[in-house]
PDB file of C-alpha atoms in Angstrom:
ATOM      1  CA  ASP A   1       0.000   0.000   0.000  1.00 89.00           C
ATOM      2  CA  ILE A   2       2.787   2.428   0.876  1.00 89.00           C
ATOM      3  CA  ASP A   3       4.573   1.718  -2.423  1.00 85.00           C
ATOM      4  CA  ASN A   4       1.325   2.310  -4.333  1.00 86.00           C
ATOM      5  CA  GLN A   5       0.704   5.579  -2.457  1.00 91.00           C
ATOM      6  CA  LYS A   6       4.269   6.733  -3.159  1.00 89.00           C
ATOM      7  CA  SER A   7       3.918   5.862  -6.842  1.00 86.00           C
ATOM      8  CA  GLN A   8       0.582   7.666  -7.108  1.00 89.00           C
ATOM      9  CA  PHE A   9       1.954  10.733  -5.315  1.00 92.00           C
ATOM     10  CA  THR A  10       4.947  10.846  -7.685  1.00 90.00           C
ATOM     11  CA  THR A  11       2.743  10.438 -10.766  1.00 88.00           C
ATOM     12  CA  ASP A  12       0.376  13.164  -9.562  1.00 91.00           C
ATOM     13  CA  TYR A  13       3.283  15.491  -8.808  1.00 93.00           C
ATOM     14  CA  ILE A  14       4.806  14.985 -12.263  1.00 91.00           C
ATOM     15  CA  LYS A  15       1.488  15.570 -14.043  1.00 89.00           C
ATOM     16  CA  ASN A  16       0.506  18.606 -11.957  1.00 93.00           C
ATOM     17  CA  ASN A  17       3.867  20.391 -11.764  1.00 93.00           C
ATOM     18  CA  ASN A  18       4.995  20.780 -15.343  1.00 92.00           C
ATOM     19  CA  LYS A  19       7.142  23.822 -14.500  1.00 94.00           C
ATOM     20  CA  SER A  20       8.937  22.408 -11.466  1.00 94.00           C
ATOM     21  CA  PRO A  21      12.668  21.707 -11.885  1.00 93.00           C
ATOM     22  CA  VAL A  22      12.095  18.576  -9.779  1.00 94.00           C
ATOM     23  CA  THR A  23       9.768  17.058 -12.407  1.00 94.00           C
ATOM     24  CA  PRO A  24      12.441  15.872 -14.897  1.00 95.00           C
ATOM     25  CA  TYR A  25      14.360  14.233 -12.049  1.00 95.00           C
ATOM     26  CA  LEU A  26      11.280  12.445 -10.701  1.00 93.00           C
ATOM     27  CA  LEU A  27      10.281  11.373 -14.183  1.00 92.00           C
ATOM     28  CA  PHE A  28      13.758   9.984 -14.860  1.00 92.00           C
ATOM     29  CA  ARG A  29      13.798   8.080 -11.553  1.00 90.00           C
ATOM     30  CA  ASN A  30      10.340   6.596 -12.198  1.00 88.00           C
ATOM     31  CA  LEU A  31      10.447   5.845 -15.936  1.00 84.00           C
ATOM     32  CA  TYR A  32       9.435   2.225 -15.360  1.00 79.00           C
ATOM     33  CA  ASN A  33       5.959   3.470 -14.384  1.00 81.00           C
ATOM     34  CA  TYR A  34       5.277   4.988 -17.820  1.00 83.00           C
ATOM     35  CA  ASP A  35       4.519   3.478 -21.169  1.00 83.00           C
ATOM     36  CA  MET A  36       5.391   5.311 -24.377  1.00 86.00           C
ATOM     37  CA  ARG A  37       2.117   7.234 -24.661  1.00 89.00           C
ATOM     38  CA  GLU A  38       2.126   8.385 -21.033  1.00 89.00           C
ATOM     39  CA  LEU A  39       5.763   9.464 -21.186  1.00 89.00           C
ATOM     40  CA  ASN A  40       5.200  11.287 -24.462  1.00 91.00           C
ATOM     41  CA  GLU A  41       2.200  13.122 -22.985  1.00 92.00           C
ATOM     42  CA  VAL A  42       4.038  14.126 -19.801  1.00 91.00           C
ATOM     43  CA  MET A  43       7.096  15.348 -21.696  1.00 91.00           C
ATOM     44  CA  ALA A  44       4.995  17.258 -24.218  1.00 92.00           C
ATOM     45  CA  ASN A  45       3.282  19.074 -21.348  1.00 92.00           C
ATOM     46  CA  MET A  46       6.513  20.047 -19.578  1.00 92.00           C
ATOM     47  CA  ASP A  47       7.374  23.714 -19.639  1.00 93.00           C
ATOM     48  CA  THR A  48      10.055  24.605 -22.183  1.00 93.00           C
ATOM     49  CA  SER A  49      12.213  26.016 -19.384  1.00 93.00           C
ATOM     50  CA  LEU A  50      12.795  22.424 -18.239  1.00 93.00           C
ATOM     51  CA  ARG A  51      14.565  21.541 -21.513  1.00 90.00           C
ATOM     52  CA  ALA A  52      17.788  22.749 -19.823  1.00 92.00           C
ATOM     53  CA  SER A  53      17.527  20.032 -17.161  1.00 94.00           C
ATOM     54  CA  ALA A  54      20.419  17.577 -17.072  1.00 94.00           C
ATOM     55  CA  TYR A  55      17.822  14.760 -17.190  1.00 94.00           C
ATOM     56  CA  MET A  56      16.193  15.802 -20.468  1.00 93.00           C
ATOM     57  CA  PRO A  57      18.713  14.175 -22.866  1.00 93.00           C
ATOM     58  CA  ALA A  58      18.228  10.813 -21.121  1.00 90.00           C
ATOM     59  CA  LEU A  59      14.440  11.251 -21.125  1.00 92.00           C
ATOM     60  CA  ASP A  60      14.481  12.154 -24.830  1.00 91.00           C
ATOM     61  CA  ASP A  61      16.633   9.106 -25.656  1.00 89.00           C
ATOM     62  CA  TYR A  62      14.380   6.795 -23.657  1.00 87.00           C
ATOM     63  CA  LEU A  63      11.266   8.168 -25.355  1.00 89.00           C
ATOM     64  CA  LYS A  64      12.876   7.598 -28.774  1.00 88.00           C
ATOM     65  CA  THR A  65      13.633   3.999 -27.769  1.00 84.00           C
ATOM     66  CA  LEU A  66      10.045   3.437 -26.678  1.00 82.00           C
ATOM     67  CA  LYS A  67       8.707   4.924 -29.914  1.00 84.00           C
ATOM     68  CA  ARG A  68      11.005   2.715 -31.986  1.00 82.00           C
ATOM     69  CA  THR A  69       9.886  -0.429 -30.146  1.00 79.00           C
ATOM     70  CA  ASP A  70       6.228   0.464 -29.575  1.00 80.00           C
ATOM     71  CA  ILE A  71       3.397  -1.964 -30.257  1.00 78.00           C
ATOM     72  CA  GLY A  72       2.730  -2.266 -33.970  1.00 79.00           C
ATOM     73  CA  ASN A  73       6.241  -1.331 -35.051  1.00 76.00           C
ATOM     74  CA  ILE A  74       8.555  -3.776 -36.760  1.00 76.00           C
ATOM     75  CA  PHE A  75      10.755  -5.447 -34.164  1.00 76.00           C
ATOM     76  CA  VAL A  76      14.284  -4.251 -33.539  1.00 79.00           C
ATOM     77  CA  SER A  77      16.724  -7.037 -34.354  1.00 84.00           C
ATOM     78  CA  PHE A  78      19.968  -7.713 -32.544  1.00 90.00           C
ATOM     79  CA  MET A  79      22.672 -10.348 -32.400  1.00 93.00           C
ATOM     80  CA  MET A  80      23.873 -11.986 -29.221  1.00 96.00           C
ATOM     81  CA  THR A  81      25.785 -15.032 -28.012  1.00 95.00           C
ATOM     82  CA  ASP A  82      24.108 -18.190 -26.692  1.00 96.00           C
ATOM     83  CA  THR A  83      25.274 -20.386 -23.808  1.00 96.00           C
ATOM     84  CA  ALA A  84      27.754 -22.184 -26.082  1.00 95.00           C
ATOM     85  CA  GLY A  85      29.254 -18.961 -27.455  1.00 94.00           C
ATOM     86  CA  VAL A  86      27.434 -19.081 -30.808  1.00 94.00           C
ATOM     87  CA  ASN A  87      26.051 -15.798 -32.196  1.00 94.00           C
ATOM     88  CA  HIS A  88      22.342 -15.643 -33.029  1.00 91.00           C
ATOM     89  CA  ALA A  89      20.315 -12.895 -34.679  1.00 90.00           C
ATOM     90  CA  ILE A  90      16.784 -12.461 -33.366  1.00 84.00           C
ATOM     91  CA  TYR A  91      15.695 -11.974 -36.963  1.00 82.00           C
ATOM     92  CA  ASP A  92      16.624 -15.608 -37.686  1.00 83.00           C
ATOM     93  CA  MET A  93      14.399 -16.826 -34.849  1.00 80.00           C
ATOM     94  CA  LEU A  94      11.234 -15.324 -36.309  1.00 77.00           C
ATOM     95  CA  GLY A  95       8.823 -16.726 -38.820  1.00 69.00           C
ATOM     96  CA  LYS A  96       7.335 -19.798 -37.143  1.00 73.00           C
ATOM     97  CA  GLY A  97       4.669 -17.977 -35.157  1.00 86.00           C
ATOM     98  CA  TYR A  98       5.024 -16.006 -31.964  1.00 91.00           C
ATOM     99  CA  LEU A  99       8.350 -15.228 -30.307  1.00 91.00           C
ATOM    100  CA  LEU A 100       8.468 -14.043 -26.710  1.00 93.00           C
ATOM    101  CA  ILE A 101      11.665 -12.216 -25.801  1.00 94.00           C
ATOM    102  CA  ASP A 102      12.087 -12.661 -22.056  1.00 97.00           C
ATOM    103  CA  PHE A 103      14.507 -10.279 -20.322  1.00 97.00           C
ATOM    104  CA  TRP A 104      15.618 -11.811 -17.032  1.00 98.00           C
ATOM    105  CA  ALA A 105      18.636 -12.632 -14.839  1.00 98.00           C
ATOM    106  CA  SER A 106      19.685 -15.373 -12.451  1.00 98.00           C
ATOM    107  CA  TRP A 107      19.947 -12.865  -9.588  1.00 98.00           C
ATOM    108  CA  CYS A 108      16.423 -11.477 -10.151  1.00 97.00           C
ATOM    109  CA  ARG A 109      14.039 -13.091  -7.659  1.00 97.00           C
ATOM    110  CA  PRO A 110      10.817 -12.016  -9.456  1.00 96.00           C
ATOM    111  CA  CYS A 111      12.283 -13.417 -12.701  1.00 97.00           C
ATOM    112  CA  ARG A 112      13.044 -16.743 -11.080  1.00 97.00           C
ATOM    113  CA  GLU A 113       9.581 -16.862  -9.516  1.00 97.00           C
ATOM    114  CA  GLU A 114       8.043 -16.268 -12.965  1.00 97.00           C
ATOM    115  CA  ASN A 115      10.096 -18.976 -14.687  1.00 98.00           C
ATOM    116  CA  PRO A 116       7.780 -21.895 -13.762  1.00 98.00           C
ATOM    117  CA  ASN A 117       4.927 -20.006 -15.454  1.00 97.00           C
ATOM    118  CA  LEU A 118       7.028 -19.471 -18.579  1.00 97.00           C
ATOM    119  CA  VAL A 119       7.962 -23.157 -18.622  1.00 98.00           C
ATOM    120  CA  ALA A 120       4.277 -24.129 -18.423  1.00 98.00           C
ATOM    121  CA  VAL A 121       3.264 -21.727 -21.217  1.00 97.00           C
ATOM    122  CA  TYR A 122       6.179 -22.855 -23.359  1.00 97.00           C
ATOM    123  CA  ASN A 123       5.312 -26.527 -22.904  1.00 97.00           C
ATOM    124  CA  ASP A 124       1.651 -25.870 -23.731  1.00 97.00           C
ATOM    125  CA  PHE A 125       2.296 -23.849 -26.886  1.00 95.00           C
ATOM    126  CA  LYS A 126       5.734 -24.764 -28.296  1.00 93.00           C
ATOM    127  CA  ASP A 127       4.145 -27.145 -30.823  1.00 93.00           C
ATOM    128  CA  LYS A 128       1.666 -24.454 -31.903  1.00 93.00           C
ATOM    129  CA  GLY A 129       4.138 -21.867 -33.203  1.00 91.00           C
ATOM    130  CA  PHE A 130       5.203 -20.286 -29.900  1.00 93.00           C
ATOM    131  CA  ASP A 131       8.842 -19.879 -28.909  1.00 93.00           C
ATOM    132  CA  ILE A 132      10.800 -18.041 -26.248  1.00 95.00           C
ATOM    133  CA  VAL A 133      14.276 -16.578 -26.307  1.00 95.00           C
ATOM    134  CA  GLY A 134      15.739 -15.612 -22.953  1.00 97.00           C
ATOM    135  CA  ILE A 135      17.926 -12.520 -22.797  1.00 97.00           C
ATOM    136  CA  SER A 136      19.924 -12.543 -19.591  1.00 98.00           C
ATOM    137  CA  LEU A 137      21.131  -9.437 -17.822  1.00 98.00           C
ATOM    138  CA  ASP A 138      23.634 -11.525 -15.905  1.00 98.00           C
ATOM    139  CA  LYS A 139      27.300 -10.690 -15.678  1.00 97.00           C
ATOM    140  CA  GLU A 140      28.497 -14.078 -14.405  1.00 97.00           C
ATOM    141  CA  LYS A 141      28.206 -16.875 -16.944  1.00 97.00           C
ATOM    142  CA  GLU A 142      28.179 -19.725 -14.413  1.00 97.00           C
ATOM    143  CA  ALA A 143      25.296 -18.196 -12.439  1.00 98.00           C
ATOM    144  CA  TRP A 144      23.377 -17.717 -15.708  1.00 98.00           C
ATOM    145  CA  LEU A 145      23.953 -21.319 -16.818  1.00 98.00           C
ATOM    146  CA  LYS A 146      23.059 -22.703 -13.375  1.00 98.00           C
ATOM    147  CA  ALA A 147      19.761 -20.788 -13.319  1.00 98.00           C
ATOM    148  CA  ILE A 148      18.873 -22.132 -16.772  1.00 98.00           C
ATOM    149  CA  ARG A 149      19.518 -25.694 -15.560  1.00 98.00           C
ATOM    150  CA  ASP A 150      17.847 -25.254 -12.162  1.00 98.00           C
ATOM    151  CA  ASP A 151      14.712 -23.661 -13.624  1.00 98.00           C
ATOM    152  CA  LYS A 152      14.565 -26.158 -16.532  1.00 97.00           C
ATOM    153  CA  LEU A 153      14.479 -23.456 -19.209  1.00 98.00           C
ATOM    154  CA  THR A 154      14.752 -25.411 -22.456  1.00 96.00           C
ATOM    155  CA  TRP A 155      14.482 -22.592 -25.009  1.00 96.00           C
ATOM    156  CA  THR A 156      17.310 -20.546 -26.537  1.00 94.00           C
ATOM    157  CA  HIS A 157      19.208 -18.275 -24.159  1.00 97.00           C
ATOM    158  CA  LEU A 158      21.351 -15.310 -25.150  1.00 97.00           C
ATOM    159  CA  SER A 159      23.483 -12.847 -23.225  1.00 97.00           C
ATOM    160  CA  ASP A 160      26.385 -10.473 -23.640  1.00 96.00           C
ATOM    161  CA  LEU A 161      26.997 -10.694 -19.865  1.00 97.00           C
ATOM    162  CA  LEU A 162      26.987  -6.904 -19.591  1.00 97.00           C
ATOM    163  CA  TYR A 163      24.447  -6.682 -16.734  1.00 97.00           C
ATOM    164  CA  TRP A 164      22.324  -3.508 -17.136  1.00 94.00           C
ATOM    165  CA  GLU A 165      24.408  -2.503 -20.153  1.00 95.00           C
ATOM    166  CA  ASN A 166      22.955  -5.461 -22.095  1.00 96.00           C
ATOM    167  CA  ARG A 167      22.656  -4.238 -25.683  1.00 94.00           C
ATOM    168  CA  ALA A 168      19.258  -5.822 -26.369  1.00 94.00           C
ATOM    169  CA  ALA A 169      17.787  -4.504 -23.115  1.00 94.00           C
ATOM    170  CA  LYS A 170      18.999  -1.012 -23.987  1.00 91.00           C
ATOM    171  CA  MET A 171      17.571  -1.292 -27.516  1.00 89.00           C
ATOM    172  CA  TYR A 172      14.166  -2.216 -26.093  1.00 89.00           C
ATOM    173  CA  GLY A 173      14.236   0.304 -23.244  1.00 86.00           C
ATOM    174  CA  VAL A 174      14.196  -2.357 -20.509  1.00 89.00           C
ATOM    175  CA  ARG A 175      14.616  -0.638 -17.140  1.00 84.00           C
ATOM    176  CA  SER A 176      13.330  -3.395 -14.867  1.00 89.00           C
ATOM    177  CA  ILE A 177      13.075  -7.156 -15.084  1.00 95.00           C
ATOM    178  CA  PRO A 178      11.362  -9.446 -15.684  1.00 95.00           C
ATOM    179  CA  ALA A 179      10.264  -7.805 -18.927  1.00 92.00           C
ATOM    180  CA  ASN A 180       8.806  -9.381 -22.040  1.00 92.00           C
ATOM    181  CA  VAL A 181       8.297  -8.436 -25.665  1.00 88.00           C
ATOM    182  CA  LEU A 182       6.043 -10.565 -27.884  1.00 87.00           C
TER     183      LEU A 182
END
């Protein structure tokens, strides 16, 4: 309840104080609460005096990322290494039906708690044109591989082992995990 109240207070402050120098900072710190349309609306309503804020370049870049990867747009392809060190392009994984890109990490408790659900969905639909590719935000290969084994994740897994600097996560504007793109 307290987290929800804090989130609502922050959202209300951002929407109702479009001239406050605090607004770009709060928006930057709470980007995960906004989808592309909400962020676009909030930024469009900000007073032009706030364009000088140190947070505006990062907000502009994030909004561009969200627009590029918004629902209905053609996916953004990338290449990354699998668990055996082989490079794969996401483009090559498409075409059979639906592809769920699952951003996760071995150290992410909510991700690990969600994995049994992903396994169940995958097992139910893998023969009907559904596939998953896991994109790990790990930085330690052994922890990544152990989590894949422990959680019985049988689909393709990719990572550049760059933690929050993961290229695919940055391309898709992932700021919290678990996160999925279908």
